[in-house]
Structure formats: structure tokens, C-alpha cells
Coordinates of C-alpha atoms in Angstrom, one line a residue:
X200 CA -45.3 -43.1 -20.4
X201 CA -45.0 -43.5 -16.5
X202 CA -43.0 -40.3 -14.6
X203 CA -42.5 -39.6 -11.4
X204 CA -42.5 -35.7 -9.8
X205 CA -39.2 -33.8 -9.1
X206 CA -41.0 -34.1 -5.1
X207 CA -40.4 -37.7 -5.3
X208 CA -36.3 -37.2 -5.7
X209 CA -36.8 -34.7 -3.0
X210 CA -38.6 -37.5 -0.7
X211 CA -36.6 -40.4 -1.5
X212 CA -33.2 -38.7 -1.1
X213 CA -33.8 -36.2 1.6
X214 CA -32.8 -33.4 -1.0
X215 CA -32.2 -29.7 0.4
X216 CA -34.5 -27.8 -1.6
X217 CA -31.9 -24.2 -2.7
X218 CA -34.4 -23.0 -5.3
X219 CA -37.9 -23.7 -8.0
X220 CA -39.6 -25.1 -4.3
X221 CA -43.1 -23.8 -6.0
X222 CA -41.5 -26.3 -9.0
X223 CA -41.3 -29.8 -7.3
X224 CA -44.4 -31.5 -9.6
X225 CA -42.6 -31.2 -12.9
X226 CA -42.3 -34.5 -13.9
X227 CA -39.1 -37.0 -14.8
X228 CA -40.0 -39.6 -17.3
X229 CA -35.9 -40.5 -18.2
X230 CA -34.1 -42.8 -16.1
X231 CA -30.6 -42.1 -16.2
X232 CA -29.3 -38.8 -14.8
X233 CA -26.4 -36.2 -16.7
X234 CA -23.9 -34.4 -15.9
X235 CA -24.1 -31.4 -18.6
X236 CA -19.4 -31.1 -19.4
X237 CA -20.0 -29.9 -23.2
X238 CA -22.7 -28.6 -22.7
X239 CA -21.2 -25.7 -20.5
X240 CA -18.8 -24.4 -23.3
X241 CA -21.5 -24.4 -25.5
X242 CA -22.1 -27.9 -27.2
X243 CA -25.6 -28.8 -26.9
X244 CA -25.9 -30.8 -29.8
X245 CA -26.9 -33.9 -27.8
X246 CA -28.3 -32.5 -25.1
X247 CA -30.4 -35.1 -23.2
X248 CA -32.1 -32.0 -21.5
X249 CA -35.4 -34.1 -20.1
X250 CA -32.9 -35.6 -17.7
X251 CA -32.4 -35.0 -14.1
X252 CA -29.0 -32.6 -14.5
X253 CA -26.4 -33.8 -12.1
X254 CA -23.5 -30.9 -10.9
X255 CA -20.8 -32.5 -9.1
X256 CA -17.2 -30.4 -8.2
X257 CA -16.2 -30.6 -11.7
X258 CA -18.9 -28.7 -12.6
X259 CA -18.9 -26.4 -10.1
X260 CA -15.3 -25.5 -9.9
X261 CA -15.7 -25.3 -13.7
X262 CA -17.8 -22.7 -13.6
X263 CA -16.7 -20.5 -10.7
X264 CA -13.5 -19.8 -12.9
X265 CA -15.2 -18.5 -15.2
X266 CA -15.6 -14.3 -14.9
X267 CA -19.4 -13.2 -14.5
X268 CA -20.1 -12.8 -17.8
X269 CA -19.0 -15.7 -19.1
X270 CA -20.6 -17.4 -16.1
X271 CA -24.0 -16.0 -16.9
X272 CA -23.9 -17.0 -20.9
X273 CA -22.6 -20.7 -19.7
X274 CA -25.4 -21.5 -17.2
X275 CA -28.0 -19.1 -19.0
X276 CA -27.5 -21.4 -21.8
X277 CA -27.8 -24.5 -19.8
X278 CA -31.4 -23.6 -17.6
X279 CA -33.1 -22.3 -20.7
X280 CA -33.2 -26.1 -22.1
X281 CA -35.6 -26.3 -19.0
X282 CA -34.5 -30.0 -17.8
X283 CA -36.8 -31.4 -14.9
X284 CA -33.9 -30.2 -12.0
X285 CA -30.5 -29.9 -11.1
X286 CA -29.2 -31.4 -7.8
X287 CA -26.1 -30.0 -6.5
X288 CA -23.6 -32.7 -5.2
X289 CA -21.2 -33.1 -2.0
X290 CA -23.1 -30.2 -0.7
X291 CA -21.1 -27.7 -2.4
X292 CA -21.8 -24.2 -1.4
X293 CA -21.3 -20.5 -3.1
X294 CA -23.8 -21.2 -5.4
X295 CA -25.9 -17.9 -5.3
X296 CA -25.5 -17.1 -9.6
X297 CA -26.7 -20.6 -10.0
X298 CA -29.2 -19.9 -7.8
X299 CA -30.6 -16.8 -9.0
X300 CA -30.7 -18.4 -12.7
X301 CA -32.7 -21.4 -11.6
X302 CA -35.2 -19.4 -9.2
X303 CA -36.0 -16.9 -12.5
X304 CA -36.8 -19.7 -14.8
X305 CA -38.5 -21.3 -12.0
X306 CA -36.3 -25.0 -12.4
X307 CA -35.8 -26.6 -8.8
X308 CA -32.3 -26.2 -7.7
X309 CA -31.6 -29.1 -4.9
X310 CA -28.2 -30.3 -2.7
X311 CA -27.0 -33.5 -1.3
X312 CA -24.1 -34.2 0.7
X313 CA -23.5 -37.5 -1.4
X314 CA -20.8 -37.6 -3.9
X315 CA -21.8 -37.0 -7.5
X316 CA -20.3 -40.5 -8.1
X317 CA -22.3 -42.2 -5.2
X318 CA -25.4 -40.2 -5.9
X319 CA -25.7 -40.9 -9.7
X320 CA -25.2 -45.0 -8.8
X321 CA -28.4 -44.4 -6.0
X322 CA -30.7 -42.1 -8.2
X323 CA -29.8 -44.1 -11.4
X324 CA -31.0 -47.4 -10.1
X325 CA -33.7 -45.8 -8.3
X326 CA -35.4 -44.0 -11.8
X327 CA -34.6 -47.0 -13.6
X328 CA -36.7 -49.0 -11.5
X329 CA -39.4 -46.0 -10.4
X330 CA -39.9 -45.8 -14.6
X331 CA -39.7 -49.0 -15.9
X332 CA -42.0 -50.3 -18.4
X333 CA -44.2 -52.7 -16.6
X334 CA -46.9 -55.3 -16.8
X335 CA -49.4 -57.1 -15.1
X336 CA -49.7 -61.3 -15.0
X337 CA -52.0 -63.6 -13.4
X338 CA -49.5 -65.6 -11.5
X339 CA -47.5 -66.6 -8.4
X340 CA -43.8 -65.1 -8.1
X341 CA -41.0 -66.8 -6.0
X342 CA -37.2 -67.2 -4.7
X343 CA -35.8 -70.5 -4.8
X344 CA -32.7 -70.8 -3.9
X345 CA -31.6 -67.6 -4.8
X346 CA -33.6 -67.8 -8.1
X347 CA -36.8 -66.1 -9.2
X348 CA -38.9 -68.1 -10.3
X349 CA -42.4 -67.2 -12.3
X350 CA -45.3 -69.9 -12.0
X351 CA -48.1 -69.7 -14.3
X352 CA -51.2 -71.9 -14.8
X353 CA -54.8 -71.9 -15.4
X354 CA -56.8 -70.6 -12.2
X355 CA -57.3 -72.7 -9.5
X356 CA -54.4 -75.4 -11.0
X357 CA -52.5 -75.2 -7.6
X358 CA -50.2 -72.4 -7.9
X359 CA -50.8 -70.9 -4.5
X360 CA -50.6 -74.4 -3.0
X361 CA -47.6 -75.2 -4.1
X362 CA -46.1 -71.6 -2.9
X363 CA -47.1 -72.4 0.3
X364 CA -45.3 -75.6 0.0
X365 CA -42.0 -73.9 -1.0
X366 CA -42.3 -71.7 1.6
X367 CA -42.8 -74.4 4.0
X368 CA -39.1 -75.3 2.9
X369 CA -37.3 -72.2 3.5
X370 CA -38.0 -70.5 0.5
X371 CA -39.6 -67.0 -0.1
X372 CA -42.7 -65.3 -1.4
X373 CA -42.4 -62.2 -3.7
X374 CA -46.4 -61.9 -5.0
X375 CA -49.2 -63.9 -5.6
X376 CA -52.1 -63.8 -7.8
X377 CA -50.9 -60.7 -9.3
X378 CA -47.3 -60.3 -9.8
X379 CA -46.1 -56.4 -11.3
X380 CA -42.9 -57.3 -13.9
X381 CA -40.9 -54.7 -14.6
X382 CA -38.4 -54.3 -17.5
X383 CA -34.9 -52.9 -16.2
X384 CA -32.9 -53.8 -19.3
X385 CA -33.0 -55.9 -22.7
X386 CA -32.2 -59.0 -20.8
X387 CA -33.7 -57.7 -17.1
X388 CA -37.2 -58.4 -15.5
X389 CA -38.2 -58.0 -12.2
X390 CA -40.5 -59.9 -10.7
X391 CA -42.6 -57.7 -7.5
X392 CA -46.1 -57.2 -5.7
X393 CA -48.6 -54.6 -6.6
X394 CA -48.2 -52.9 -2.7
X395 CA -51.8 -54.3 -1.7
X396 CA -51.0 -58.0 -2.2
X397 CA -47.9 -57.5 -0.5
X398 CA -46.7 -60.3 1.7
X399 CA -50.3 -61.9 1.4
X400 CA -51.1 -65.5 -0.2
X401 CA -54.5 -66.7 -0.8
X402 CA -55.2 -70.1 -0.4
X403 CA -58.3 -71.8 -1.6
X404 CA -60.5 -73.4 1.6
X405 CA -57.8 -71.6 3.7
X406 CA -58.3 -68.0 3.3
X407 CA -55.7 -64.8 3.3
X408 CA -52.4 -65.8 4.8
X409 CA -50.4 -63.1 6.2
X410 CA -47.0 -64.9 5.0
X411 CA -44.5 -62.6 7.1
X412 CA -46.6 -63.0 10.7
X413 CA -46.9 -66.8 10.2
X414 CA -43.4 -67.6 8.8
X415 CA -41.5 -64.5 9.8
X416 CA -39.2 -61.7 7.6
X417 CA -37.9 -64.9 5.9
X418 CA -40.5 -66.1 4.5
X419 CA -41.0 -62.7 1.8
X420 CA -38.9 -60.9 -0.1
X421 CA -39.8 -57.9 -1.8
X422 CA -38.6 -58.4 -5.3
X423 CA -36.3 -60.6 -7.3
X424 CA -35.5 -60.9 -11.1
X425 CA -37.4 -63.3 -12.6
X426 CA -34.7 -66.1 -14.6
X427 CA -37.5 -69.1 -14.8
X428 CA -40.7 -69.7 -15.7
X429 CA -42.9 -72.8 -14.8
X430 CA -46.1 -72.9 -16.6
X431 CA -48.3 -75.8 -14.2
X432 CA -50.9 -78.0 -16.4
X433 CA -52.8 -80.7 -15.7
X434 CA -51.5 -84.4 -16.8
X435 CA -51.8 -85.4 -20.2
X436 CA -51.3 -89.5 -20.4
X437 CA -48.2 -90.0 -23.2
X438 CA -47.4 -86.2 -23.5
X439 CA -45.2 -86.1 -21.0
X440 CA -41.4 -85.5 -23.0
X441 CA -38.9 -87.8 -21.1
X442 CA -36.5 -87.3 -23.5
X443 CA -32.6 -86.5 -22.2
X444 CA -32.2 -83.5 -24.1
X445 CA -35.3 -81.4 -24.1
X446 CA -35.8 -78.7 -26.0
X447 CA -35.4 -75.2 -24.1
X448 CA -38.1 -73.3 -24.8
X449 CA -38.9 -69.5 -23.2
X450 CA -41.5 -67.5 -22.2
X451 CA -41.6 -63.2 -24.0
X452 CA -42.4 -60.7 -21.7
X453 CA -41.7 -57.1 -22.7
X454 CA -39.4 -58.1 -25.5
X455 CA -37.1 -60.4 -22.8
X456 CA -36.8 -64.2 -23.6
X457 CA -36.6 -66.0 -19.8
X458 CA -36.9 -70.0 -20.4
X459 CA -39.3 -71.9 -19.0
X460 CA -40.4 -75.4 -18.1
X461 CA -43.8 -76.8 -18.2
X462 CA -44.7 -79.2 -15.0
X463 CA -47.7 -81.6 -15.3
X464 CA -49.6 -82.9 -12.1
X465 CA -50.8 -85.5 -11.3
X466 CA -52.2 -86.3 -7.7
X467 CA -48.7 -87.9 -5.3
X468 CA -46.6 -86.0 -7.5
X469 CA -43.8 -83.7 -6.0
X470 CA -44.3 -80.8 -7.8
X471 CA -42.3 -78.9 -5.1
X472 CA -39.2 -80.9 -5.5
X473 CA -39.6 -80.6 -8.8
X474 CA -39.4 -77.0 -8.7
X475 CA -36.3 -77.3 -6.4
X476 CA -34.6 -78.8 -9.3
X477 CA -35.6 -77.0 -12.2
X478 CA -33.9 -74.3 -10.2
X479 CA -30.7 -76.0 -9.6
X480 CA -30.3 -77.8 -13.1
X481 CA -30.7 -73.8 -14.0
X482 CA -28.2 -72.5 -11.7
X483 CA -25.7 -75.7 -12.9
X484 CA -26.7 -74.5 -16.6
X485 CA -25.8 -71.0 -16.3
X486 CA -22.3 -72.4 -14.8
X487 CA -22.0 -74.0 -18.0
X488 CA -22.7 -77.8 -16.7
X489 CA -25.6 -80.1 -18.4
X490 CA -26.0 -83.3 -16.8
X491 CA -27.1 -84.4 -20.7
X492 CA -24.2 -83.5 -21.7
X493 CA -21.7 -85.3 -19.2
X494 CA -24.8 -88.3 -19.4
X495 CA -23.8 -88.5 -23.5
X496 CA -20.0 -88.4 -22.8
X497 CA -20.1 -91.2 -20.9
X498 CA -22.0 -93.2 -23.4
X499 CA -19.6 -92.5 -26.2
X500 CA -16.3 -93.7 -23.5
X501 CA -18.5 -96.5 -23.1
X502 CA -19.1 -97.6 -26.5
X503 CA -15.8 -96.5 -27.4
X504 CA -14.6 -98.8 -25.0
X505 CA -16.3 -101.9 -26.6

């Protein structure tokens, strides 16, 4: 299970360390933060306690009304589940009892001055991605048009060509050869580089292009979620479907169904443009319009007609 340390948060977010700053290795292997309500009058039946703990003025006010003996049960209670930290929101002060409970039980106490509703939104989508489950595929990884699109084919099939092509026409590079996808959600995956093939493509005869210094910011972006897949193959004579309706078939990765296309070459071929439009027909798809559709219409007006 991947997990990132408590020191990461501190890093990324520019966290005020308060308390546990001989704590800031123990790990966080949830994604989604909590903000412990029930929990504080006592109901810890489904207490996610392996989550970052969250204390924005609602909590805080909360539990300064309380007298010191009830305070001390409350967050007593609360720290001895041992969760990974708690971060203090919109730099609230007067927080020496919390203090002194999380520095004996040795639990990192940090501050921001974000609000609790800002800062859950940030370090939510941060953890999400940080721990997502991930894998590793042989491929090229692109943004058409807004779209990220997946290319796949045997070695040496063209697919780093034909990236450099797109690019050549405005559109941007996200990985090649190895390309890290990353599950967000059930219906999520994120297409990125592995850091070390960052903004490189390798072209055979060529050599390692520096896409970025040749083509400018433009020319890469860092991630993008993947909606298409093209899987490149070499021509087959009389495979090719031509039909009007073809069949939409996807691609499984990490339990998420993303449909894809298969593209045969063939030497004059614009495989590029064809790209181009798989992209579009997609985008015109997920609008609800299918040229097949509207094509079929007009044959049944027409042979209504008659």
C-alpha cells in the first residue's frame, strides 16, 4: 500500500509544526482527511482514526467551552486512537491543552492559516492523487484538444513518431515510453510521467528530444485524465471494419473501462488526423451527438419520402 510521511504535508503545505516535531515520518496511507464532531462527545464507533484529523473553528470553539475536565476526557479520548496528525485550521491559537495532549502521546500537532473548508479541498486532492493506486504501461500519453489520449502499440510501431507529429500541431506531450496511470476514482485515471521521462520524447534515428526547449511550455503538460485509448497496428488487407456503426469497444485498467479505437497503418496514411478526429467524434459523443445516428435519420426521411 503506497503512503506518504506526515513531513510531506508539512512540506507541501508549509505547515507550522506546534507539537510531535520528533513525529513527522509516521506514515498516511488514507486519502481523504476528517474532521472528528462525534467523536468528541464520545462516539467513536466509526472512527476513521488512520486519517489525517482536521480541527477547524467548530472544533475548537467546541472544545474550549467545555470545563478542563471535560476537556481533557474529550481530546484524551480522541489522541489515544493515535491517527497519523492533526492540523489546526485558520491559524487558531490558545491551543496549549491540545497541545500538551498531543506532545505526550507523541502525535504531530500542525497549523495553517487556510480555512478548514479551503484546506480539506487542497490536502484532499493532493492525498488522493499522492496515494493512488497506480500502474505502469509501455506507451505514449497525450492532450488533444483538451483530451487525453493513451496510444499503445507494439514497440517500434510509430508511437513516438506520431507524438511528435501531434505536437507539431499544437498539441501536448504528457509521457512517453513509460506513462505512470493513476486511479483517482471508479471512473478516473490519470495519465502522467515517471519524473525521469519528464518532458523527454525519444525518437528512433533522432535521439532524446527535450520537448519543452524545442517547442516551448506549450508543447508538455504534466498530466491529464486519460478518456481514449488508441491501440496502433500494422495494416491487415480486408480487416479493416468500415462499417457506420462500429462497435465501442474499451480498454481495463485498474478496474476503469476507457474506450478505445484501434488505428491501422499503412505507409501515406494520416494517422495524425486520424487521431484529431477520434478525439473530436469523442468530444461530440460525450455531448450526446453520433454522426451515425443523424447519418441513419436521414436515410429513413429519405426512404420515407419515396
Amino acid at each position: 500500500m503506497k503512503s506518504i510521511s506526515v513531513q510531506n504535508l508539512v512540506n507541501e503545505f508549509q505547515l507550522e509544526v506546534l507539537a510531535g516535531g520528533d513525529e513527522l515520518e509516521r506514515t498516511i496511507k488514507k486519502a481523504k482527511t476528517h474532521r472528528p464532531g462525534l467523536e468528541f462527545i464520545g462516539y467513536f464507533d466509526f472512527f476513521p482514526m488512520e486519517r489525517v484529523q482536521i480541527l477547524g473553528k467548530k472544533e475548537i470553539t467546541f472544545l474550549k467551552q467545555l470545563n478542563i475536565d471535560e476537556r481533557k476526557e474529550r481530546i484524551d479520548h480522541v489522541v489515544s486512537y493515535h491517527p497519523p496528525c492533526f492540523i489546526v485550521t485558520s491559524e487558531q491559537d490558545g491551543l496549549t491543552y491540545l497541545t500538551k495532549f498531543c506532545q505526550e502521546e507523541n502525535i504531530p500537532l500542525l497549523r495553517t492559516a487556510d480555512t478548514a473548508v479551503d484546506f480539506i479541498a487542497k490536502v484532499d486532492n493532493y492525498l488522493t492523487r499522492k496515494l493512488a493506486m497506480e500502474i505502469a504501461v509501455h506507451g505514449v500519453c497525450l492532450n488533444v484538444f483538451g483530451i487525453g489520449i493513451l496510444i499503445r502499440g507494439e514497440s517500434g510501431v510509430g508511437k513516438s513518431e506520431l507524438a511528435h507529429t501531434l505536437i507539431g500541431r499544437g498539441h501536448r506531450l504528457v509521457s512517453d515510453d513509460i506513462v505512470i496511470l493513476r486511479k483517482l476514482s471508479h471512473q478516473t485515471v490519470l495519465g502522467t510521467h515517471n519524473d525521469i521521462n519528464r518532458e523527454f520524447l525519444a525518437l528512433r534515428s533522432v535521439g532524446l528530444l527535450n520537448i519543452v526547449r524545442m517547442y516551448g511550455r506549450k508543447a508538455f503538460q504534466d498530466e491529464s485524465r486519460i478518456s481514449l485509448v488508441i491501440e496502433l497496428t500494422k495494416w491487415q488487407k480486408d480487416e479493416l471494419n468500415n462499417e457506420l456503426e462500429l462497435k465501442t469497444e474499451t480498454e481495463d485498467y485498474m478496474g476503469v473501462k476507457i474506450p478505445m479505437i484501434e488505428i491501422q497503418l499503412q505507409p501515406g496514411r494520416d494517422v495524425a488526423g486520424l487521431v484529431e478526429a477520434a478525439a473530436n467524434n469523442w468530444y461530440l459523443q460525450q455531448q450526446g451527438y453520433k454522426a451515425s445516428a443523424e447519418f441513419m435519420e436521414r436515410v429513413q426521411w429519405e426512404e420515407g419520402d419515396d
